[in-house]
Tab-separated table of C-alpha atoms in Angstrom:
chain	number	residue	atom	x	y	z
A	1140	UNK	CA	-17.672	26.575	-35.859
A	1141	UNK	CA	-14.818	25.178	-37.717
A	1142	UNK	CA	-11.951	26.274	-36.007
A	1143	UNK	CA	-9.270	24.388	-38.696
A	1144	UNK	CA	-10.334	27.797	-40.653
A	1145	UNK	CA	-9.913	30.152	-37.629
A	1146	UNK	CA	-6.805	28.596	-35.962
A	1147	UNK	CA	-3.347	28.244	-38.133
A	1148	UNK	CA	-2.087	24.832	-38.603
A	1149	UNK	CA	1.046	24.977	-36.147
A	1150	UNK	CA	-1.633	25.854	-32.811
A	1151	UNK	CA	-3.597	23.067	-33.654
A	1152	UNK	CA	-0.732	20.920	-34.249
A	1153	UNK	CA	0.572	22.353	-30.641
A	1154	UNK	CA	-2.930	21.427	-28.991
A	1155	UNK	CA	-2.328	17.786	-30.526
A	1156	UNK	CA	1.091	17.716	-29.423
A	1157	UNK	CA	-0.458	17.669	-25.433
A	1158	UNK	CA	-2.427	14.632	-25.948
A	1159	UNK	CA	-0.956	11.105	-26.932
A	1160	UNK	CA	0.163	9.488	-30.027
A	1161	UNK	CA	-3.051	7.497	-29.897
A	1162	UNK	CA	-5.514	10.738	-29.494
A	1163	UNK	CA	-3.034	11.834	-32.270
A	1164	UNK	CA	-3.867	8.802	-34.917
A	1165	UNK	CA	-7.762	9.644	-34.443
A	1166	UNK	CA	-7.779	12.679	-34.273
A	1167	UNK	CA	-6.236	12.553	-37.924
A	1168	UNK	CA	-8.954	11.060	-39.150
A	1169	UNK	CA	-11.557	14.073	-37.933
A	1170	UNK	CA	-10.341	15.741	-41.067
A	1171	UNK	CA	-7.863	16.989	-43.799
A	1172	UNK	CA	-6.518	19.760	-41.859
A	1173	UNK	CA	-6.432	17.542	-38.482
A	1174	UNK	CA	-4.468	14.518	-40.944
A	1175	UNK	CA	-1.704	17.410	-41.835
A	1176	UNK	CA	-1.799	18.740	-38.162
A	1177	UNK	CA	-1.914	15.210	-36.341
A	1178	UNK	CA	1.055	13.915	-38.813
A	1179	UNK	CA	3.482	17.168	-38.537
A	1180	UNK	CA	6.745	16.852	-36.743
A	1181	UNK	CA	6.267	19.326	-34.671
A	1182	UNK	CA	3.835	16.835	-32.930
A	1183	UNK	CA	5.717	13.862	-33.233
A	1184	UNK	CA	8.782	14.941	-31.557
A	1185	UNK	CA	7.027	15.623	-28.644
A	1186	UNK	CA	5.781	12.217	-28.767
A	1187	UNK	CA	9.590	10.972	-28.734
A	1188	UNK	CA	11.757	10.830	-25.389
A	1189	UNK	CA	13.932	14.466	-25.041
A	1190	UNK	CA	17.132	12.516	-25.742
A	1191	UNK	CA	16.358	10.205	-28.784
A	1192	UNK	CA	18.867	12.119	-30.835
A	1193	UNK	CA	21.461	11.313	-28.689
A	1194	UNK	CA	20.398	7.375	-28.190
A	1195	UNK	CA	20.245	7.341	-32.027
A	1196	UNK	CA	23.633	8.847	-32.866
A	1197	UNK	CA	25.448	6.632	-29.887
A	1198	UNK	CA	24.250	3.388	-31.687
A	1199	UNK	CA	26.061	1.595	-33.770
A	1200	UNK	CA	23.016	-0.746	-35.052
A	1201	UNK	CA	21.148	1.991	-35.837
A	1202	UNK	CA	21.251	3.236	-39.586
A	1203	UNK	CA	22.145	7.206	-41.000
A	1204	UNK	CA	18.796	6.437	-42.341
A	1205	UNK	CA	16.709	7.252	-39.650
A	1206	UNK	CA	17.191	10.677	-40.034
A	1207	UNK	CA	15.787	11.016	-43.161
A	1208	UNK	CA	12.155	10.001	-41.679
A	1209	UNK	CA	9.700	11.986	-40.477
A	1210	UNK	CA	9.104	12.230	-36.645
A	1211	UNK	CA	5.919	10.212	-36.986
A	1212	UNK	CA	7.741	7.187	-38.966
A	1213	UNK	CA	10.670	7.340	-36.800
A	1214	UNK	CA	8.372	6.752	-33.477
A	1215	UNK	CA	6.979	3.716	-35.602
A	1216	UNK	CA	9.996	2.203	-36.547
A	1217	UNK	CA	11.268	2.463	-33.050
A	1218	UNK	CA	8.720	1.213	-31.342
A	1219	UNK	CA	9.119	-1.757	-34.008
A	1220	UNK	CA	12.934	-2.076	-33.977
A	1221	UNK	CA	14.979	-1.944	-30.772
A	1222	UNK	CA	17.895	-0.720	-31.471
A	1223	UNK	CA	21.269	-1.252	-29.455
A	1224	UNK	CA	23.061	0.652	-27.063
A	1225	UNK	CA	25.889	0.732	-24.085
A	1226	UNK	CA	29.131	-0.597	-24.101
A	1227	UNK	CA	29.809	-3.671	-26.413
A	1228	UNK	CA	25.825	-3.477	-27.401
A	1229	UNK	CA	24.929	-4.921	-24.382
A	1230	UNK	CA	21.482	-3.031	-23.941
A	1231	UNK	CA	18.210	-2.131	-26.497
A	1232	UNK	CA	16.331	0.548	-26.603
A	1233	UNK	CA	12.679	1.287	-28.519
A	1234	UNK	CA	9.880	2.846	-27.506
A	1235	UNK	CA	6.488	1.766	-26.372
A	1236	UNK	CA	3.451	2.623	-28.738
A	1237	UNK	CA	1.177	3.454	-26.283
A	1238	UNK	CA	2.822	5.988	-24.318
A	1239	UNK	CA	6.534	7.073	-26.399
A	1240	UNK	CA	8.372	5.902	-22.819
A	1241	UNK	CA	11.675	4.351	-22.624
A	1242	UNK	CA	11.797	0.654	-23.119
A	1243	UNK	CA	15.230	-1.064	-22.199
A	1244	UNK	CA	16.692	-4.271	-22.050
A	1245	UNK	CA	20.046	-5.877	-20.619
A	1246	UNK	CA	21.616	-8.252	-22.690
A	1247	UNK	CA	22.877	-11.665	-20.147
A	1248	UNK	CA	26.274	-10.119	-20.963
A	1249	UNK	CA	25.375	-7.149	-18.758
A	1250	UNK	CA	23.496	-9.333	-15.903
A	1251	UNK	CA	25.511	-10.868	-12.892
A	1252	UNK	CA	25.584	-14.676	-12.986
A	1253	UNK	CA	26.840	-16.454	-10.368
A	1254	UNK	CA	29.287	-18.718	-12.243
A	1255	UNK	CA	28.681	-17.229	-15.908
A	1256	UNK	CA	31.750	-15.118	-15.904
A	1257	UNK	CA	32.665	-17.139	-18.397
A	1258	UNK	CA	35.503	-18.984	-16.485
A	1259	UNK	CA	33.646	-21.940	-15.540
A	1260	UNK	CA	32.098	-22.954	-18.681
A	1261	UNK	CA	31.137	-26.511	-17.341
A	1262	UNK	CA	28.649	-24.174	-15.348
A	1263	UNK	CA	27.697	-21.691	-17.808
A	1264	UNK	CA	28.543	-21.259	-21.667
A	1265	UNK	CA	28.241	-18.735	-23.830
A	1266	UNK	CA	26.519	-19.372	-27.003
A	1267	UNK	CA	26.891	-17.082	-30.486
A	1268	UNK	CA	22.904	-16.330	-30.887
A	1269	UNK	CA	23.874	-16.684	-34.938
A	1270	UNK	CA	25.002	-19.977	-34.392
A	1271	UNK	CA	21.787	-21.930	-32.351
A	1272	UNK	CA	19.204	-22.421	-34.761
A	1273	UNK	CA	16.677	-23.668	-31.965
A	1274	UNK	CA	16.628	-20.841	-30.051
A	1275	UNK	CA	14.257	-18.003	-30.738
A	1276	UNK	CA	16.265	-15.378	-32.337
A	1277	UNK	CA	18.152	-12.643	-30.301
A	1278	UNK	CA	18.497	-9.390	-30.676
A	1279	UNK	CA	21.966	-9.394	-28.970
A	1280	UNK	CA	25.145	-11.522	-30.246
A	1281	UNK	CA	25.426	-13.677	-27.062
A	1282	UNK	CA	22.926	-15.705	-24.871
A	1283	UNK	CA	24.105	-17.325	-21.699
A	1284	UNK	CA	22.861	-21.133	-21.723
A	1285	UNK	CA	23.028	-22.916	-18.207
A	1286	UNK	CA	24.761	-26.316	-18.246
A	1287	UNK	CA	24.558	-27.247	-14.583
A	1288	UNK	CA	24.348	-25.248	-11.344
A	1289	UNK	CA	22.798	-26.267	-7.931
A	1290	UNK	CA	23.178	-22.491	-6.922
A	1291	UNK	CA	20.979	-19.718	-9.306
A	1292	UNK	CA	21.819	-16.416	-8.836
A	1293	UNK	CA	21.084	-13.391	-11.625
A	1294	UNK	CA	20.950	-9.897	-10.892
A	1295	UNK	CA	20.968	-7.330	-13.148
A	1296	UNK	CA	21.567	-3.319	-12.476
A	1297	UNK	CA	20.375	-0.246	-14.691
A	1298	UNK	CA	20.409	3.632	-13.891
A	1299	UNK	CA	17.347	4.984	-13.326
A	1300	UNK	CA	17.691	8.487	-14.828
A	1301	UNK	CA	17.936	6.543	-18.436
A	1302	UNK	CA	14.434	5.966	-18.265
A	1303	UNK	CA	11.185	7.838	-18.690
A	1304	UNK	CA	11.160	9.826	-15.256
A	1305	UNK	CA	7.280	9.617	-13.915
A	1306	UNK	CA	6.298	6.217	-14.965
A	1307	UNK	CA	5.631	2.943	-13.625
A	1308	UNK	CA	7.925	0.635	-14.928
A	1309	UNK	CA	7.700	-3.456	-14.835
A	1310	UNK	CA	10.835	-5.884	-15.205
A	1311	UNK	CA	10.534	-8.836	-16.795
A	1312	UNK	CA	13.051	-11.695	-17.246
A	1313	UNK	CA	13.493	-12.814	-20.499
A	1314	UNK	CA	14.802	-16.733	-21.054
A	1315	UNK	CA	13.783	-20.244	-22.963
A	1316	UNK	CA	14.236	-23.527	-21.807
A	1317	UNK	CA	16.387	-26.490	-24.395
A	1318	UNK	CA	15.746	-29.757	-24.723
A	1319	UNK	CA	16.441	-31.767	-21.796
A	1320	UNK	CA	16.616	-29.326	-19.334
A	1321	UNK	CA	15.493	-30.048	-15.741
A	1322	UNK	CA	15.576	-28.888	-12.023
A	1323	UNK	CA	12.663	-25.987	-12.650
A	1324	UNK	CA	10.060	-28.062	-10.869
A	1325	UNK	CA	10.404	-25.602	-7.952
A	1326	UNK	CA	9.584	-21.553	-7.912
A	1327	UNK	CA	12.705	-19.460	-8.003
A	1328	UNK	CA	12.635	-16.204	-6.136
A	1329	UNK	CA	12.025	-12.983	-8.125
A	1330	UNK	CA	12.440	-9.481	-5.904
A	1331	UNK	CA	12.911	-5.836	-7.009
A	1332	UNK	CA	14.874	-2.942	-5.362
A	1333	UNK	CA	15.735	0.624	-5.993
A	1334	UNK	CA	19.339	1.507	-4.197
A	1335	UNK	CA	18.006	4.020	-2.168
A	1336	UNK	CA	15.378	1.991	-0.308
A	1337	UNK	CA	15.880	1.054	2.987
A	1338	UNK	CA	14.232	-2.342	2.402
A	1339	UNK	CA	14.116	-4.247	-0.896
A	1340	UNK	CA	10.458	-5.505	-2.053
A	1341	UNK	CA	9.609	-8.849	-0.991
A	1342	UNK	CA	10.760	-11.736	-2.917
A	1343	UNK	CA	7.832	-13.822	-4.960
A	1344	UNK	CA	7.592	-17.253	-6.224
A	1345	UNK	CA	8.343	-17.566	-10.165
A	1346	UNK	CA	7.606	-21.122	-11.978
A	1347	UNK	CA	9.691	-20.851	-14.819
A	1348	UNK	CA	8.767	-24.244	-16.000
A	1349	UNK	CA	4.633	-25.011	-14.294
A	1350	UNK	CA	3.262	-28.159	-15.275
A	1351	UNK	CA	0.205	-28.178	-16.979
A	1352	UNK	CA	-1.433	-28.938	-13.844
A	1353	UNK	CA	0.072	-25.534	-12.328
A	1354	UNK	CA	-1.255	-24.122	-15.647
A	1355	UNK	CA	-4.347	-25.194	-15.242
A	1356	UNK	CA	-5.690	-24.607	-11.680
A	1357	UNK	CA	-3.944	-20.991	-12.168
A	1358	UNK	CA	-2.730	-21.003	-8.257
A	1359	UNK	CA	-2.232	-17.559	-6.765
A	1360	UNK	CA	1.278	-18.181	-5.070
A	1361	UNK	CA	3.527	-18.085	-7.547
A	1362	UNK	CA	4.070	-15.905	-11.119
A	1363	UNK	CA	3.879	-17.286	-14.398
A	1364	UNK	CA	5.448	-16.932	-17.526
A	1365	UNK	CA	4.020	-16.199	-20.942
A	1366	UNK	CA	5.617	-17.069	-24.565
A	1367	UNK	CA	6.106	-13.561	-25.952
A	1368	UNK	CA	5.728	-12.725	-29.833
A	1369	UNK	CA	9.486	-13.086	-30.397
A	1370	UNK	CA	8.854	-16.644	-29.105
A	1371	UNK	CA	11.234	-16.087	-25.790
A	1372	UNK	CA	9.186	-16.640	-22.433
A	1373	UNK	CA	9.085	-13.726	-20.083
A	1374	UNK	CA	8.053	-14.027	-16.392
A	1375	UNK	CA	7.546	-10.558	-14.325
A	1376	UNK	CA	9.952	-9.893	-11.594
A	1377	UNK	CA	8.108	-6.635	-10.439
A	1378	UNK	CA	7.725	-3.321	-10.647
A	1379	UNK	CA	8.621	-0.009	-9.225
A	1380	UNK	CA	7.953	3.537	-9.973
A	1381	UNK	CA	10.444	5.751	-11.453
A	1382	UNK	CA	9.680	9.539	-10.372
A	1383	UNK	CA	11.588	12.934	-11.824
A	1384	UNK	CA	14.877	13.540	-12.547
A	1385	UNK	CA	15.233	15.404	-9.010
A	1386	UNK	CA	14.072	12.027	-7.179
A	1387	UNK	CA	17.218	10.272	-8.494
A	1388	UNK	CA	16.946	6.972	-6.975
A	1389	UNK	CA	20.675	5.826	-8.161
A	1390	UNK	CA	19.478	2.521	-9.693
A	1391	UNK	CA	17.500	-0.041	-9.720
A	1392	UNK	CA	18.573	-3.617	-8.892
A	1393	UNK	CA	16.836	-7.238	-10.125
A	1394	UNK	CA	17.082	-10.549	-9.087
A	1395	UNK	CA	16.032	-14.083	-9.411
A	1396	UNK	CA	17.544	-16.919	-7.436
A	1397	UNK	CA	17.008	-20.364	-6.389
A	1398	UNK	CA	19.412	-20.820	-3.271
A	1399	UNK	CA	17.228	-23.128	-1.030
A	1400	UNK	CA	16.222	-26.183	-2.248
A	1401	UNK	CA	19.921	-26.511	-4.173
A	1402	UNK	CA	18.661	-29.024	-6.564
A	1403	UNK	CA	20.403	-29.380	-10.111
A	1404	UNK	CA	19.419	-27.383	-12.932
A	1405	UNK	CA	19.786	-27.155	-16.521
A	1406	UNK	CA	19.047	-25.842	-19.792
A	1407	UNK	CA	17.983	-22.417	-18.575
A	1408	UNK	CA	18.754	-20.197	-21.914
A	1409	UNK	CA	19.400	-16.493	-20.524
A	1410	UNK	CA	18.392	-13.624	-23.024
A	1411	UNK	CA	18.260	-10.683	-20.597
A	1412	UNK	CA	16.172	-8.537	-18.662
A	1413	UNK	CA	13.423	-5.774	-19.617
A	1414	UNK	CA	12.039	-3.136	-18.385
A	1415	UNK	CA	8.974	-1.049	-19.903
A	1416	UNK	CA	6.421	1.154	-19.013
A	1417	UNK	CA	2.859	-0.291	-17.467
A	1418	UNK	CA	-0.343	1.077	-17.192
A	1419	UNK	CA	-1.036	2.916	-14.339
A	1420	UNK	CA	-3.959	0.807	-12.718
């Protein structure tokens, strides 16, 4: 039986809307009255997090535009364009394709860097991302480029009821490397928290620089970056899970640090730090 001719548009359109925006791209294929169904607004909103409006309206990179498209194009275009957020634009927001989650990233302005106030610029300087044609380019007007420091220490803080409540969330910090830079023969330490815990994760080893060698054996004792699509490197710092908006765990807290071995370092180019959704295994 062909229940497009029993069942109005609007409850099939409401069965769509509990599946996911995947199901809802094939399932618009199945037939005409699926495509109008599987492409109505009423099923893309769902798709989109409860408070997009809001996120929209309090940016000022977004364009009066985006509310001329539909629901569908709108989850497209922000899953394809962060747009940013917070106080002096210091955060992005877009949402992942797979799922319509959160996805959110601290500019280095909002990170804590030991000696990157800004004060002690023969430590830390503060580059214009307009003005440094080698770097990849940056969503965010400032990049934090390490001149020399023997001590590393960024953290970096974010709410948790700003993100998709029930989801499994990874953090990931984002960075490049410029010419000459050195020290990052030896693993920094990467560890996750959220405020409420007792006892923070455990910290792991991160090579932020591995030698091909490293590369090439693959050891198990240490995390690895990868060169992203943007072309900025990204190296996981871990992962926690973010439950309702009754379980409000405060915050969650991020960290990578090199405070043993004290050796120099330099040419460590700080983009920020993201966090987005991961499969549940």
């Amino acid at each position: 039986m062909d229940i497009t001719r029993t069942l109005p548009e609007e409850c099939i359109a409401n069965i769509i809307s509990g599946t996911s925006p995947r199901d809802a791209c094939r399932l618009s294929l199945v037939s005409r009255a699926f495509e109008s169904a599987a492409t109505s607004n009423l099923v893309w909103e769902r798709f989109l997090p409860p408070d997009y409006q809001e996120i929209i309206s309090s940016s000022s990179s977004s364009s009066s535009s985006l509310n001329l498209l539909t629901k569908k194009n709108l989850y497209f275009h922000l899953c394809d364009n962060p747009i940013l957020i917070g106080n002096g634009n210091n955060m992005s927001f877009q949402i992942d394709k797979l799922s319509g989650k959160k996805c959110l990233m601290l500019a280095a302005r909002e990170l804590t860097i030991i000696w990157g106030s800004g004060e002690t610029p023969h430590y830390w300087e503060w580059i214009s991302s307009t003005q440094a044609p080698v770097l990849p380019k940056s969503r965010f007007s400032e990049v934090a480029h390490l001149r020399i420091v023997w001590w590393l220490d960024i953290k970096g803080r974010i709410e948790t009821k700003i993100l998709s409540p029930k989801t499994k969330y990874g953090a990931y910090f984002i960075y490049s490397m410029v010419d000459r830079f050195y020290g990052f023969n030896v693993p920094v330490k990467v560890s996750i928290r959220l405020e409420n815990e007792v006892e923070g994760g455990d910290a792991a080893n991160a090579y932020l620089n591995p030698s091909e060698e490293l590369l090439q054996i693959n050891r198990q004792d240490g995390r690895l970056p990868i060169k992203r699509e943007d072309m900025w490197m990204e190296i996981e710092i871990g992962e926690f899970f973010n439950g309702s908006q009754v379980d409000d765990h405060g915050a969650v807290e991020m960290c990578l640090k090199e405070v043993q071995v004290l050796n120099g370092k330099s040419g460590l180019v700080v983009h920020g730090i993201e966090l987005r959704p991961k499969e549940e295994s």
